[in-house]
Amino acid sequence: MRHERFLIRGTALIAVTLLAAACGTSSGDSDGAPAPGASGFTPPKIPQLEQLGTGEGAVSILAWPGYAENGGNDPAVDWVTPFEKETGCKATVKTFGTSDEAVTLMKAGDYDVVSASGDASLRLIAAGDVAPVNTTLVPNYPDVVDFLKDKAWNSVGGQMYGVPHGWGANLLMYRTDKVNPAPASWSSVFTDAARYAGKVTAYDSPIYIADAALFLMNTKPELGIKNPYALDEKQLAAAVELLKAQKANVSEYWSDYLKEVQSFKSGNSVIGTTWQVIVNTATAEKAPVKAVLPAEGSTGWSDTWMVAAASKHPNCAYKWLNWIISPTANAQVAEYFGEAPANRKACEHTVDKSHCATYHADDAAYAQKIWYWSTPIPQCLDGRTGTRCTDYAAWTRAWTEIKG
């Protein structure tokens, strides 16, 4: 398993360029239910590929570390070389460290595909840097779990702009020998945090404000929060107040997963937000920890492979999209990186046969409880009109204030 990305996830969400698009009506799931983070805007008119042609012999891939491995880091970890042999498309891979870096690099027009997180995908769509994806040209697309399709971070107006890759939830981890009874709510790190004074850990990023907003959405309905990424000034102020109160009980803010593991092993932290892969690592190192998805649900992340609007190798780009979500490749990525695969058939190909159960890969009810990372923008992501929401720059300033 590769962990570089966990070291930079905490810095991946920094001040961003605002969407240069008009706010429209709220989009929803394919069944008509509103999607977490649903929003609407009018993207630039860019045609999608109508039919596949002959591969151009090359494809340029822009990816998070661990998503396009060619054996260079570990000879035993390689799903790029088989892709090249299968398709005749020679792949060049460049990794990036933050979503902002990915957005900037895509503007140069040098890449054919990019693995975009939810805090980057809408920006790429709105700027016209990525094209709509014709999913009928991706044979493995029907096997992608339905709860990752047609969502607010990878589609606009019912049009997909990529293929889902993998996802995960932000969980509540606790020391079983120090926290009793077992927690079932985020209240344990917010309103009840004083019970674990100096032992609470929190994610070190402005996007963590959404975790506080999610808790308030469930406990203070009078605030009117409908989406933890769509906060007006009053709602943001309430989340900031909650986080300032939490700070008095925080042992440390983490972005490096190894430091969180060590903190729980040493007992410096006994409860706080985490990822499943961190739980697995801590457990393997004999730390007495467990994790739960609290009653209020959680925030989380879902990544999407997208095709550049100016792709010089669109046919090879589509071949990559189909390859990376194929059962075998998707299983390899999911295990190596530590996430739930998007393709339901990938679970048959994991070396660890319990991997998909551990990561709730095909559990739609579990996934429905997650509000996936989205970039806060002035156009309220909950569909409100006549209201200006706070943007990520405001969240960044607030986070600095919270941490002091």
Short mmCIF file of N, CA and C in Angstrom, two decimals, residues 8-98:
data_model
loop_
_atom_site.label_atom_id
_atom_site.label_comp_id
_atom_site.label_asym_id
_atom_site.label_seq_id
_atom_site.Cartn_x
_atom_site.Cartn_y
_atom_site.Cartn_z
N ILE A 8 -0.32 14.42 2.05
CA ILE A 8 -0.64 15.73 1.47
C ILE A 8 -2.14 16.01 1.43
N ARG A 9 -2.98 15.03 1.80
CA ARG A 9 -4.42 15.28 1.79
C ARG A 9 -4.78 16.52 2.61
N GLY A 10 -4.05 16.70 3.72
CA GLY A 10 -4.37 17.82 4.59
C GLY A 10 -4.07 19.16 3.99
N THR A 11 -3.21 19.21 2.96
CA THR A 11 -2.89 20.49 2.34
C THR A 11 -3.50 20.60 0.95
N ALA A 12 -4.31 19.63 0.58
CA ALA A 12 -4.85 19.62 -0.79
C ALA A 12 -5.96 20.62 -1.00
N LEU A 13 -6.54 21.11 0.08
CA LEU A 13 -7.67 22.01 -0.04
C LEU A 13 -7.28 23.39 0.47
N ILE A 14 -6.76 24.23 -0.40
CA ILE A 14 -6.34 25.56 -0.02
C ILE A 14 -7.11 26.57 -0.84
N ALA A 15 -6.84 27.85 -0.62
CA ALA A 15 -7.63 28.89 -1.27
C ALA A 15 -7.71 28.67 -2.77
N VAL A 16 -8.90 28.85 -3.34
CA VAL A 16 -9.13 28.45 -4.72
C VAL A 16 -9.70 29.57 -5.55
N THR A 17 -9.59 29.40 -6.87
CA THR A 17 -10.23 30.30 -7.81
C THR A 17 -11.71 30.00 -7.84
N LEU A 18 -12.53 31.02 -7.80
CA LEU A 18 -13.97 30.82 -7.75
C LEU A 18 -14.50 30.33 -9.09
N LEU A 19 -15.57 29.58 -9.05
CA LEU A 19 -16.20 29.10 -10.27
C LEU A 19 -16.69 30.27 -11.12
N ALA A 20 -16.26 30.29 -12.35
CA ALA A 20 -16.71 31.34 -13.27
C ALA A 20 -17.94 30.83 -13.99
N ALA A 21 -18.99 30.63 -13.20
CA ALA A 21 -20.21 30.09 -13.78
C ALA A 21 -21.41 30.61 -13.01
N ALA A 22 -22.53 30.64 -13.69
CA ALA A 22 -23.75 31.14 -13.07
C ALA A 22 -24.37 30.07 -12.19
N CYS A 23 -24.99 30.46 -11.11
CA CYS A 23 -25.66 29.53 -10.21
C CYS A 23 -27.01 29.18 -10.79
N GLY A 24 -27.33 27.87 -10.82
CA GLY A 24 -28.61 27.44 -11.37
C GLY A 24 -29.41 26.70 -10.34
N THR A 25 -30.22 25.76 -10.79
CA THR A 25 -31.05 24.99 -9.88
C THR A 25 -30.30 23.80 -9.36
N SER A 26 -30.84 23.21 -8.32
CA SER A 26 -30.18 22.07 -7.69
C SER A 26 -30.36 20.82 -8.53
N SER A 27 -29.25 20.09 -8.72
CA SER A 27 -29.33 18.80 -9.38
C SER A 27 -29.53 17.73 -8.33
N GLY A 28 -29.80 16.49 -8.73
CA GLY A 28 -30.03 15.44 -7.76
C GLY A 28 -29.56 14.11 -8.24
N ASP A 29 -29.79 13.07 -7.44
CA ASP A 29 -29.46 11.71 -7.82
C ASP A 29 -30.37 11.28 -8.96
N SER A 30 -30.00 10.15 -9.56
CA SER A 30 -30.79 9.66 -10.68
C SER A 30 -32.19 9.24 -10.26
N ASP A 31 -32.40 8.97 -8.97
CA ASP A 31 -33.73 8.58 -8.52
C ASP A 31 -34.57 9.78 -8.08
N GLY A 32 -34.04 10.97 -8.26
CA GLY A 32 -34.79 12.18 -7.94
C GLY A 32 -34.50 12.72 -6.56
N ALA A 33 -33.83 11.94 -5.70
CA ALA A 33 -33.51 12.43 -4.36
C ALA A 33 -32.36 13.40 -4.45
N PRO A 34 -32.36 14.45 -3.62
CA PRO A 34 -31.27 15.41 -3.69
C PRO A 34 -29.95 14.77 -3.31
N ALA A 35 -28.91 15.08 -4.06
CA ALA A 35 -27.59 14.51 -3.79
C ALA A 35 -26.85 15.38 -2.79
N PRO A 36 -26.09 14.77 -1.86
CA PRO A 36 -25.25 15.58 -0.98
C PRO A 36 -24.34 16.47 -1.80
N GLY A 37 -24.35 17.75 -1.50
CA GLY A 37 -23.52 18.68 -2.22
C GLY A 37 -24.09 19.11 -3.54
N ALA A 38 -25.38 18.79 -3.81
CA ALA A 38 -25.96 19.07 -5.11
C ALA A 38 -25.92 20.55 -5.44
N SER A 39 -25.60 20.86 -6.67
CA SER A 39 -25.57 22.24 -7.13
C SER A 39 -25.81 22.24 -8.61
N GLY A 40 -26.03 23.40 -9.16
CA GLY A 40 -26.20 23.49 -10.60
C GLY A 40 -25.58 24.75 -11.13
N PHE A 41 -24.96 24.69 -12.31
CA PHE A 41 -24.46 25.86 -12.99
C PHE A 41 -24.35 25.49 -14.46
N THR A 42 -24.14 26.48 -15.27
CA THR A 42 -24.05 26.26 -16.70
C THR A 42 -22.60 26.16 -17.13
N PRO A 43 -22.14 24.96 -17.51
CA PRO A 43 -20.74 24.79 -17.92
C PRO A 43 -20.54 25.24 -19.36
N PRO A 44 -19.30 25.50 -19.77
CA PRO A 44 -19.03 25.83 -21.17
C PRO A 44 -19.48 24.70 -22.08
N LYS A 45 -19.87 25.04 -23.29
CA LYS A 45 -20.32 24.03 -24.24
C LYS A 45 -19.11 23.39 -24.92
N ILE A 46 -18.80 22.18 -24.49
CA ILE A 46 -17.68 21.43 -25.03
C ILE A 46 -18.24 20.08 -25.49
N PRO A 47 -17.99 19.70 -26.74
CA PRO A 47 -18.55 18.44 -27.24
C PRO A 47 -17.86 17.23 -26.62
N GLN A 48 -18.62 16.16 -26.42
CA GLN A 48 -18.03 14.92 -25.95
C GLN A 48 -17.62 14.08 -27.16
N LEU A 49 -16.74 13.13 -26.95
CA LEU A 49 -16.33 12.22 -28.00
C LEU A 49 -17.51 11.34 -28.38
N GLU A 50 -17.82 11.27 -29.67
CA GLU A 50 -18.99 10.52 -30.11
C GLU A 50 -18.69 9.07 -30.44
N GLN A 51 -17.48 8.80 -30.89
CA GLN A 51 -17.11 7.41 -31.17
C GLN A 51 -15.61 7.24 -31.02
N LEU A 52 -15.21 6.03 -30.65
CA LEU A 52 -13.79 5.75 -30.48
C LEU A 52 -13.13 5.50 -31.83
N GLY A 53 -11.92 5.99 -31.95
CA GLY A 53 -11.13 5.74 -33.14
C GLY A 53 -9.90 4.95 -32.77
N THR A 54 -8.94 4.95 -33.65
CA THR A 54 -7.69 4.25 -33.40
C THR A 54 -6.87 4.99 -32.35
N GLY A 55 -6.29 4.25 -31.43
CA GLY A 55 -5.46 4.87 -30.40
C GLY A 55 -4.31 5.64 -31.00
N GLU A 56 -3.97 6.75 -30.39
CA GLU A 56 -2.92 7.62 -30.92
C GLU A 56 -1.51 7.16 -30.55
N GLY A 57 -1.42 6.12 -29.71
CA GLY A 57 -0.12 5.59 -29.35
C GLY A 57 0.48 6.20 -28.09
N ALA A 58 -0.21 7.16 -27.50
CA ALA A 58 0.32 7.81 -26.30
C ALA A 58 -0.81 8.40 -25.48
N VAL A 59 -0.56 8.57 -24.18
CA VAL A 59 -1.51 9.25 -23.30
C VAL A 59 -0.73 9.86 -22.15
N SER A 60 -1.06 11.09 -21.79
CA SER A 60 -0.39 11.80 -20.70
C SER A 60 -1.33 11.84 -19.51
N ILE A 61 -0.88 11.27 -18.40
CA ILE A 61 -1.71 11.07 -17.21
C ILE A 61 -1.25 11.97 -16.07
N LEU A 62 -2.17 12.72 -15.50
CA LEU A 62 -1.91 13.56 -14.33
C LEU A 62 -2.66 12.93 -13.16
N ALA A 63 -1.95 12.51 -12.13
CA ALA A 63 -2.59 11.68 -11.11
C ALA A 63 -2.09 11.96 -9.70
N TRP A 64 -2.96 11.66 -8.74
CA TRP A 64 -2.54 11.59 -7.35
C TRP A 64 -1.50 10.47 -7.22
N PRO A 65 -0.51 10.62 -6.33
CA PRO A 65 0.43 9.52 -6.09
C PRO A 65 -0.32 8.24 -5.72
N GLY A 66 0.09 7.13 -6.32
CA GLY A 66 -0.54 5.85 -6.02
C GLY A 66 -1.67 5.48 -6.94
N TYR A 67 -2.04 6.37 -7.86
CA TYR A 67 -3.17 6.08 -8.75
C TYR A 67 -2.75 5.57 -10.12
N ALA A 68 -1.51 5.80 -10.53
CA ALA A 68 -1.05 5.33 -11.84
C ALA A 68 0.36 4.78 -11.68
N GLU A 69 0.47 3.63 -11.05
CA GLU A 69 1.76 3.04 -10.73
C GLU A 69 2.28 2.20 -11.91
N ASN A 70 3.57 2.41 -12.24
CA ASN A 70 4.18 1.71 -13.37
C ASN A 70 5.35 0.83 -12.96
N GLY A 71 5.46 0.52 -11.67
CA GLY A 71 6.55 -0.31 -11.17
C GLY A 71 7.77 0.47 -10.75
N GLY A 72 7.75 1.78 -10.98
CA GLY A 72 8.90 2.59 -10.62
C GLY A 72 9.13 2.69 -9.13
N ASN A 73 8.06 2.70 -8.35
CA ASN A 73 8.18 2.78 -6.89
C ASN A 73 8.32 1.39 -6.27
N ASP A 74 7.65 0.42 -6.88
CA ASP A 74 7.70 -0.96 -6.41
C ASP A 74 7.48 -1.85 -7.63
N PRO A 75 8.46 -2.65 -8.03
CA PRO A 75 8.32 -3.49 -9.22
C PRO A 75 7.08 -4.38 -9.20
N ALA A 76 6.60 -4.70 -8.01
CA ALA A 76 5.43 -5.57 -7.89
C ALA A 76 4.12 -4.81 -8.04
N VAL A 77 4.22 -3.49 -8.10
CA VAL A 77 3.00 -2.66 -8.20
C VAL A 77 3.01 -1.95 -9.54
N ASP A 78 2.25 -2.48 -10.48
CA ASP A 78 2.29 -1.96 -11.84
C ASP A 78 1.02 -2.32 -12.60
N TRP A 79 0.18 -1.35 -12.83
CA TRP A 79 -0.97 -1.57 -13.71
C TRP A 79 -0.91 -0.66 -14.94
N VAL A 80 0.15 0.15 -15.05
CA VAL A 80 0.34 0.99 -16.23
C VAL A 80 0.96 0.19 -17.37
N THR A 81 1.99 -0.61 -17.09
CA THR A 81 2.64 -1.40 -18.13
C THR A 81 1.68 -2.36 -18.82
N PRO A 82 0.83 -3.09 -18.07
CA PRO A 82 -0.16 -3.93 -18.75
C PRO A 82 -1.12 -3.12 -19.62
N PHE A 83 -1.46 -1.91 -19.19
CA PHE A 83 -2.31 -1.04 -20.01
C PHE A 83 -1.62 -0.72 -21.33
N GLU A 84 -0.35 -0.40 -21.27
CA GLU A 84 0.39 -0.07 -22.48
C GLU A 84 0.44 -1.25 -23.44
N LYS A 85 0.68 -2.44 -22.91
CA LYS A 85 0.74 -3.63 -23.75
C LYS A 85 -0.62 -3.97 -24.37
N GLU A 86 -1.67 -3.75 -23.59
CA GLU A 86 -3.02 -4.07 -24.05
C GLU A 86 -3.51 -3.10 -25.11
N THR A 87 -3.17 -1.82 -24.97
CA THR A 87 -3.77 -0.78 -25.82
C THR A 87 -2.83 -0.18 -26.85
N GLY A 88 -1.53 -0.34 -26.65
CA GLY A 88 -0.58 0.31 -27.54
C GLY A 88 -0.41 1.78 -27.25
N CYS A 89 -0.98 2.26 -26.13
CA CYS A 89 -0.88 3.66 -25.73
C CYS A 89 0.25 3.80 -24.71
N LYS A 90 1.34 4.43 -25.10
CA LYS A 90 2.45 4.64 -24.19
C LYS A 90 2.08 5.73 -23.19
N ALA A 91 2.16 5.42 -21.92
CA ALA A 91 1.71 6.34 -20.88
C ALA A 91 2.87 7.09 -20.23
N THR A 92 2.72 8.39 -20.11
CA THR A 92 3.61 9.20 -19.29
C THR A 92 2.79 9.68 -18.10
N VAL A 93 3.38 9.59 -16.92
CA VAL A 93 2.64 9.89 -15.69
C VAL A 93 3.33 11.00 -14.91
N LYS A 94 2.55 11.99 -14.53
CA LYS A 94 3.04 13.04 -13.62
C LYS A 94 2.11 13.08 -12.42
N THR A 95 2.68 13.09 -11.22
CA THR A 95 1.86 13.18 -10.02
C THR A 95 1.82 14.61 -9.51
N PHE A 96 0.78 14.90 -8.75
CA PHE A 96 0.64 16.23 -8.16
C PHE A 96 0.40 16.10 -6.67
N GLY A 97 0.65 17.19 -5.95
CA GLY A 97 0.55 17.14 -4.50
C GLY A 97 -0.69 17.76 -3.91
N THR A 98 -1.36 18.66 -4.66
CA THR A 98 -2.57 19.30 -4.17
C THR A 98 -3.55 19.45 -5.32
#
